[in-house]
mmCIF file of C-alpha atoms in Angstrom:
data_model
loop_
_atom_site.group_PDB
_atom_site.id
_atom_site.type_symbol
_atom_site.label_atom_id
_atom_site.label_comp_id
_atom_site.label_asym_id
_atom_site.label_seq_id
_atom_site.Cartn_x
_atom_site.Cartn_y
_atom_site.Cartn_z
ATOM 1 C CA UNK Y 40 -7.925 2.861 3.072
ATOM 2 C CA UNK Y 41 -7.046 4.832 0.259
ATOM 3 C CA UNK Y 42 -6.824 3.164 -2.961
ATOM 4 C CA UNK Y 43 -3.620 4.235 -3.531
ATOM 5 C CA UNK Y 44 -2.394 2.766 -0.267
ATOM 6 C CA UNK Y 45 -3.479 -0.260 -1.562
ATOM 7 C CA UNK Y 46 -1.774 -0.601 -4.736
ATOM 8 C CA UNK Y 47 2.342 0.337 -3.029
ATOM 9 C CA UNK Y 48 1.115 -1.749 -0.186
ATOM 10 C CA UNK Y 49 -0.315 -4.975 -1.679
ATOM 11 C CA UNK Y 50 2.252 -6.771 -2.792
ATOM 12 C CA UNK Y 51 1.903 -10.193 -4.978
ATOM 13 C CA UNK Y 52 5.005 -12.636 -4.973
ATOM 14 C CA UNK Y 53 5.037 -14.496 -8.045
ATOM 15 C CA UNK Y 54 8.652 -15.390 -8.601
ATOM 16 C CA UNK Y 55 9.948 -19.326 -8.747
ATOM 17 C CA UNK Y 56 6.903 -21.048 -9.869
ATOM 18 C CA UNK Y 57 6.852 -22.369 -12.972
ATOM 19 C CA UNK Y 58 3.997 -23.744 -14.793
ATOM 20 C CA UNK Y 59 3.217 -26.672 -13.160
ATOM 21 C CA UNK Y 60 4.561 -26.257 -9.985
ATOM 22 C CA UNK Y 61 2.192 -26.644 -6.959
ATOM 23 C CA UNK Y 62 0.904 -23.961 -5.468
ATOM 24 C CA UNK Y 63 3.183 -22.257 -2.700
ATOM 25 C CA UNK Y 64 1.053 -19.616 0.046
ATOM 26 C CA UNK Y 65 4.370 -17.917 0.692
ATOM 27 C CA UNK Y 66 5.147 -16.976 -3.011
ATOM 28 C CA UNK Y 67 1.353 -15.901 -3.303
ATOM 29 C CA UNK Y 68 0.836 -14.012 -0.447
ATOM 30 C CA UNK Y 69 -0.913 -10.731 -0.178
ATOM 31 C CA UNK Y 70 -0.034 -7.856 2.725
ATOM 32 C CA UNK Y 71 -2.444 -4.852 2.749
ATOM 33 C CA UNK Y 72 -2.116 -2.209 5.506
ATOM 34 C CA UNK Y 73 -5.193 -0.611 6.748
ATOM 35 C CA UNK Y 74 -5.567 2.909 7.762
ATOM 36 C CA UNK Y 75 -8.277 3.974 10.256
ATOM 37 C CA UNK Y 76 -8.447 6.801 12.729
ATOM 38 C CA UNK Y 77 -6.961 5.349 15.356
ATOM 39 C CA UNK Y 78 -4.525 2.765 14.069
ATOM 40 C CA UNK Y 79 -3.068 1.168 11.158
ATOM 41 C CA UNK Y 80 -3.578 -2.992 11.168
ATOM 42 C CA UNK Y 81 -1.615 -5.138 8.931
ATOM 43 C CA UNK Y 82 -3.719 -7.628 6.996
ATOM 44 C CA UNK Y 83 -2.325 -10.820 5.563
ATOM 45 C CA UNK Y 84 -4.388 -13.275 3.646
ATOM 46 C CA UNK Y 85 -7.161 -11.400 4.345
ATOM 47 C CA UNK Y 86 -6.253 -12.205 8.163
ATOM 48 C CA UNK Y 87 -5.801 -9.023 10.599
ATOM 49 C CA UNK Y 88 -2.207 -9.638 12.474
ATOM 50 C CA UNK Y 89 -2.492 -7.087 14.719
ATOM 51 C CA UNK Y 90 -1.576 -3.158 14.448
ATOM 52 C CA UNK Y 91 1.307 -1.330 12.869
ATOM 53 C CA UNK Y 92 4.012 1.265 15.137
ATOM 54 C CA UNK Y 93 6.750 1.313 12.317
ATOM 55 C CA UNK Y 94 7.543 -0.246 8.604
ATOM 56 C CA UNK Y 95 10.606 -0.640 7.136
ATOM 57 C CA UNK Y 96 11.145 -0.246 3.746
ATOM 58 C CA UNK Y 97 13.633 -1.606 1.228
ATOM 59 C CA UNK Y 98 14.417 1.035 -1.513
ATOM 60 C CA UNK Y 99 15.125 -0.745 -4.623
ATOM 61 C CA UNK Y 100 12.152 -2.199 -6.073
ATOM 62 C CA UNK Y 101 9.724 -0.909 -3.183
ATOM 63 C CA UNK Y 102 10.690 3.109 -2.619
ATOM 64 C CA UNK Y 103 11.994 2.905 -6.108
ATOM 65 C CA UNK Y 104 11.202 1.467 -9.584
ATOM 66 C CA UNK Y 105 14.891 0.642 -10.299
ATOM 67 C CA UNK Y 106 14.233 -2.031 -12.706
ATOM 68 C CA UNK Y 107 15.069 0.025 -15.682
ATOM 69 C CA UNK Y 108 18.494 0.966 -14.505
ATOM 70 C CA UNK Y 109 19.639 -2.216 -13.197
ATOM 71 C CA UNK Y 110 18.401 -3.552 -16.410
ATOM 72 C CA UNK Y 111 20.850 -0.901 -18.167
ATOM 73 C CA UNK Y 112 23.774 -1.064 -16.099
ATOM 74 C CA UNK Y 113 23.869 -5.018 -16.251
ATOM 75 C CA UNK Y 114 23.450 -4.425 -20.108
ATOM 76 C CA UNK Y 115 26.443 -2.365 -19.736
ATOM 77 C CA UNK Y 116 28.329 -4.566 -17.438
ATOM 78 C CA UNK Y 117 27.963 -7.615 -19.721
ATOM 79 C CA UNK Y 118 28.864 -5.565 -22.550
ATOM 80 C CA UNK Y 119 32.607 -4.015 -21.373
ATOM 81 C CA UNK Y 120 33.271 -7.478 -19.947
ATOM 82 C CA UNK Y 121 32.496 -8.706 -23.682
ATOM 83 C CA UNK Y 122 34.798 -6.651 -24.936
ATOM 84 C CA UNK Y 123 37.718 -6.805 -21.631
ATOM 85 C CA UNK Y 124 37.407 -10.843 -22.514
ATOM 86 C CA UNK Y 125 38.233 -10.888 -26.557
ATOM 87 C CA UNK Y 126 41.086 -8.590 -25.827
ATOM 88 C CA UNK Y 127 42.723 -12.218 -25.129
ATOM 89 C CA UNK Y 128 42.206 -12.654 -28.268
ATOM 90 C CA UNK Y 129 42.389 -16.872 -27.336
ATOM 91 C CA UNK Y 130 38.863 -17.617 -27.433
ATOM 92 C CA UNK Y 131 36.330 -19.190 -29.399
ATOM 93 C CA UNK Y 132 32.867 -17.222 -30.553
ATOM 94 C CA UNK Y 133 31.055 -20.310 -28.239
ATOM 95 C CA UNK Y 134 33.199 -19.326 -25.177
ATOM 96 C CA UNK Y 135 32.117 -15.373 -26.002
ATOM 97 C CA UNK Y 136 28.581 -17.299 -25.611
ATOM 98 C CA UNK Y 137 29.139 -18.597 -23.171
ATOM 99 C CA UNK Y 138 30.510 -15.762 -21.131
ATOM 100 C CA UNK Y 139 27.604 -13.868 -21.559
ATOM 101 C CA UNK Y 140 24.794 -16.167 -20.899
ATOM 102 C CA UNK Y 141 26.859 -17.240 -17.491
ATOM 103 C CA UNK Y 142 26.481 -13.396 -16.824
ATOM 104 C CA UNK Y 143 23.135 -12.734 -17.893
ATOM 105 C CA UNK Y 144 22.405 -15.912 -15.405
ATOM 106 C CA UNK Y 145 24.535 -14.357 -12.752
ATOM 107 C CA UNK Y 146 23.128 -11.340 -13.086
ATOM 108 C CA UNK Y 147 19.387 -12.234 -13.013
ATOM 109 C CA UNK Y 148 18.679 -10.895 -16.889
ATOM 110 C CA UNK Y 149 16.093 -12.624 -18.473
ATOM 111 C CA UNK Y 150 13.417 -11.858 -21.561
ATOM 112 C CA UNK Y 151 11.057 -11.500 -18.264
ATOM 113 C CA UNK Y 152 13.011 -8.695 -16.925
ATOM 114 C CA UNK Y 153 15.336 -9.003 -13.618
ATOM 115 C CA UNK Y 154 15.255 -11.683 -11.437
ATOM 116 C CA UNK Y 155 14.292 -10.434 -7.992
ATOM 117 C CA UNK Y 156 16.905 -12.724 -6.519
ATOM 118 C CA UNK Y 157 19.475 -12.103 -9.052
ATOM 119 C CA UNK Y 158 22.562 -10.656 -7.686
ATOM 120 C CA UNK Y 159 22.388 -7.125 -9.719
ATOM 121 C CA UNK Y 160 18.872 -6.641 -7.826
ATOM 122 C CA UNK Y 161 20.193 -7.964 -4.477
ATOM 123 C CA UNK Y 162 23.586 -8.590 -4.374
ATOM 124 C CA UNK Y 163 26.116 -5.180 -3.171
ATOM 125 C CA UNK Y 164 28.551 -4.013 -5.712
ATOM 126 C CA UNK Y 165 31.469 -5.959 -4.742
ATOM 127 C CA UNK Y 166 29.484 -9.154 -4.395
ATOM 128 C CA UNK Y 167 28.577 -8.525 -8.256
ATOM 129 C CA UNK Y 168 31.999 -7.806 -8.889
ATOM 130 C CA UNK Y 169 33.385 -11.373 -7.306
ATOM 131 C CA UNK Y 170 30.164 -13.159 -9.042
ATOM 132 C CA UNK Y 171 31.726 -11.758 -12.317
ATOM 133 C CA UNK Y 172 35.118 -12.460 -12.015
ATOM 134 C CA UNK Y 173 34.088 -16.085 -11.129
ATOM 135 C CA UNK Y 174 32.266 -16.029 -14.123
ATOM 136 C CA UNK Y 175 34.825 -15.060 -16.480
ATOM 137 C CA UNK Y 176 36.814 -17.312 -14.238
ATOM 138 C CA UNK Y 177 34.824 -20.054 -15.549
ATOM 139 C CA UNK Y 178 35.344 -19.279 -19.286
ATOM 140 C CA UNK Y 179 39.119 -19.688 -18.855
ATOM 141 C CA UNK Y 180 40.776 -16.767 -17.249
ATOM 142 C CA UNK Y 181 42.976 -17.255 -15.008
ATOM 143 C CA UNK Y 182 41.900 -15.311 -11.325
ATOM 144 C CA UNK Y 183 43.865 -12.447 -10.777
ATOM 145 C CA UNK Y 184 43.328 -11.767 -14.776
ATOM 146 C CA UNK Y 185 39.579 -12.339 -14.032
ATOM 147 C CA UNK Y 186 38.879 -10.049 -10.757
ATOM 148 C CA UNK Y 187 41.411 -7.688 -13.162
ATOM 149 C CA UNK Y 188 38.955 -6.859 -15.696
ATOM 150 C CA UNK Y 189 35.743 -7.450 -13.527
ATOM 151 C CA UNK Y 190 37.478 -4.408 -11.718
ATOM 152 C CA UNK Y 191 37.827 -2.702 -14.926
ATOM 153 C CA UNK Y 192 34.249 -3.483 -16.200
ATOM 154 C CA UNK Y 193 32.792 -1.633 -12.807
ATOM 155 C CA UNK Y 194 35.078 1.467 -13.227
ATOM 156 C CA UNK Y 195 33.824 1.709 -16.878
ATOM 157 C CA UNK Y 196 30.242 1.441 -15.997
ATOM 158 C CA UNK Y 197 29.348 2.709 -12.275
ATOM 159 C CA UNK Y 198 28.075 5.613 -13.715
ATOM 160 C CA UNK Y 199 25.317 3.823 -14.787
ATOM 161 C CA UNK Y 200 23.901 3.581 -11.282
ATOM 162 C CA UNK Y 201 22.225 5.490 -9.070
ATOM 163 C CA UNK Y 202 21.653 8.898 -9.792
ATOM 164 C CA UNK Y 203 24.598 9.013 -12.604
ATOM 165 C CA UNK Y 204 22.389 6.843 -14.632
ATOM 166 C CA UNK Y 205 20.408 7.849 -17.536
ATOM 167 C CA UNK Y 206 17.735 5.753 -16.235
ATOM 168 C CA UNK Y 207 17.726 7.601 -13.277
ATOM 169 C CA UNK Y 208 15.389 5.383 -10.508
ATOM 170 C CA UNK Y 209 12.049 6.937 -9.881
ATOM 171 C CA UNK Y 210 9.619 6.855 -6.629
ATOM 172 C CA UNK Y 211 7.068 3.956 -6.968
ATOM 173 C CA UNK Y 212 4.058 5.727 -7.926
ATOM 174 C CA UNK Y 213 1.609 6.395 -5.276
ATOM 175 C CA UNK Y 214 4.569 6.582 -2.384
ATOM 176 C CA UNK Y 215 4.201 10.232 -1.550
ATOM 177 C CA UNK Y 216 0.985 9.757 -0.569
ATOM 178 C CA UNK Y 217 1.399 6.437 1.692
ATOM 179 C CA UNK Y 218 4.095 8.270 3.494
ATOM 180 C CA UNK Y 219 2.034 11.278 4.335
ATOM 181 C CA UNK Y 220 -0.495 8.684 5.432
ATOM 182 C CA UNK Y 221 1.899 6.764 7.912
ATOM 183 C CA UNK Y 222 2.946 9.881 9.343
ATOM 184 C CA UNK Y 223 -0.358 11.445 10.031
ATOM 185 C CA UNK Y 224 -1.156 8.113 11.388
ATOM 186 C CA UNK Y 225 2.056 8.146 13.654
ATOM 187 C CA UNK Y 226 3.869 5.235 12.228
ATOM 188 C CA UNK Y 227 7.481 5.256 12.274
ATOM 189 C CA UNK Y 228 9.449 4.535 8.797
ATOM 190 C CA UNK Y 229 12.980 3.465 8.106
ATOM 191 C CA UNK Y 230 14.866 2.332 5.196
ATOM 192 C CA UNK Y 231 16.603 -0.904 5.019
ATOM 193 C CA UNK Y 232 18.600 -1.347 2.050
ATOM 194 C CA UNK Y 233 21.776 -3.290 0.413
ATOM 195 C CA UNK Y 234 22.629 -0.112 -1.006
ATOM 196 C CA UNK Y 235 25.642 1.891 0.525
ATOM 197 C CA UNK Y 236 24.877 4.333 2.453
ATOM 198 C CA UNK Y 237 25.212 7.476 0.020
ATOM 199 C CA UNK Y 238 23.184 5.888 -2.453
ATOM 200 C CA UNK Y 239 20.005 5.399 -0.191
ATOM 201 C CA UNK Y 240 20.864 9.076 0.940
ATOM 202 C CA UNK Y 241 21.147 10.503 -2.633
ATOM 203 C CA UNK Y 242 17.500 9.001 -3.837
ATOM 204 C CA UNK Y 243 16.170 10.506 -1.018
ATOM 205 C CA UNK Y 244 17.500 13.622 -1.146
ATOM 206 C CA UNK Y 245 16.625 13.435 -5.146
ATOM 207 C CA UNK Y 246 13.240 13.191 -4.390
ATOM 208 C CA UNK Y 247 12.416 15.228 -1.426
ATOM 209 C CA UNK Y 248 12.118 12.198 0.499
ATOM 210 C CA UNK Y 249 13.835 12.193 3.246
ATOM 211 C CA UNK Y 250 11.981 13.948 5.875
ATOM 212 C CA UNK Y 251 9.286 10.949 6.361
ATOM 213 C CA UNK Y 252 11.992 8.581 7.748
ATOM 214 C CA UNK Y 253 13.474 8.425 10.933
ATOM 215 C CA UNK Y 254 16.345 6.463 10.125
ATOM 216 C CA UNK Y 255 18.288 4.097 8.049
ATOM 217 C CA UNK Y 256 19.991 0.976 7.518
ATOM 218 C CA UNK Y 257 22.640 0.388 4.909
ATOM 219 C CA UNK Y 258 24.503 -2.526 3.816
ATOM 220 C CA UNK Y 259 27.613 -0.671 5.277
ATOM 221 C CA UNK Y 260 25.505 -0.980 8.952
ATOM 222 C CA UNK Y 261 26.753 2.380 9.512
ATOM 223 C CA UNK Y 262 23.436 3.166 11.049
ATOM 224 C CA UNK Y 263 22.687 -0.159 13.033
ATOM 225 C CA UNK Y 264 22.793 1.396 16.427
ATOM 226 C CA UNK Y 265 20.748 4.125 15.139
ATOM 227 C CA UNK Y 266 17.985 1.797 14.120
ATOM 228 C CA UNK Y 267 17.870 -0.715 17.155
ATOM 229 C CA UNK Y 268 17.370 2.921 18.832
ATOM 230 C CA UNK Y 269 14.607 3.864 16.806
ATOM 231 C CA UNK Y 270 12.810 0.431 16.473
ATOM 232 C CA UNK Y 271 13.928 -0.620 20.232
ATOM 233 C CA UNK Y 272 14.982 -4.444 18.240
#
């Protein structure tokens, strides 16, 4: 298999364990696909589970390396709610604190980086937009005032994602190559993402990869008959 293969297809969970937590298999598992002439067998653990007709892949994080841009745009998001919230001008500098640590929480932001299973990696846009109002809920506002300016922080700053961004998410390197593989091996690829459906569309289309996939699968499930088609599920 090509070394470069290896590197987008190996992937190393290492999220949730702290310290001196015992070890878990399913947060240290390794998947490796291997490409021969006649087929392409998915490895796990070192143990062959059998060959591979199609993958599906999610975009952010695994087409793309989007870490930099959510990292930006949840910056930004914590930053116009800061500013939304002391226009009350009937808080204390410890609730301002307060806000933002409950949204750096909510949002996954850490001195690490992003939480994989924070809500601005996983979550859709409206589902950050309720987790933020609850937040600033939380602090004090009342909830019509709170899903008010969560409303108003996402208008300000949804330019920040996506292609708008000035962190603008690039393909994960190596993935050109892996996809040329899979097709000249005859394995079907798809996208399944949390992303609406004109974001998955415009990275694609951004990076002159759309042509390898056969369909997709967007939060919206625009495309769910499409992919049951494709896949047979």
């Amino acid at each position: 298999m090509a070394g470069i293969s290896t590197r987008i297809l190996e992937n190393r969970i290492q999220q949730g364990a702290g310290a001196d937590a015992s070890p878990d298999p399913l947060l240290a598992s390794r998947a490796v696909l291997w490409f021969t002439q006649a087929m392409v067998d998915l490895f796990l653990n070192e143990r062959r589970l059998g060959p591979v007709s199609a993958v599906l892949f999610d975009k952010d994080g695994t087409l793309s390396h989007s870490e930099p841009m959510l990292t930006l745009l949840a910056e930004a998001r914590i930053a116009a709610a800061l500013q939304l919230h002391n226009r009350a001008e009937r808080f204390s500098a410890e609730t301002d604190q307060r806000l933002e640590t409950l949204l750096r929480q909510a949002y996954g932001l850490s001195p690490a980086g992003v939480d994989p299973a924070g809500t601005i990696a996983v979550a859709a846009r409206d589902h950050n937009l309720i987790s933020t109002a609850t937040v600033l809920a939380l602090v004090g506002h009342g909830w019509p005032e709170a899903l008010a300016i969560s409303e108003e922080v996402f208008r300000r700053t949804d330019h920040q994602h996506g292609s708008g961004s000035s962190r603008v998410p690039q393909p994960t390197d190596g993935l050109n190559v892996l996809l040329q593989e899979l097709q000249s091996a005859g394995v079907c690829c798809a996208v399944i993402s949390n992303d609406e459906t004109h974001g998955i569309r415009a990275f694609l289309n951004d990076h002159d990869l759309s042509d390898p996939f056969a369909a997709l699968w967007s939060r919206s499930e625009e495309h769910t008959s499409e992919l049951q088609s494709q896949f047979r599920i």
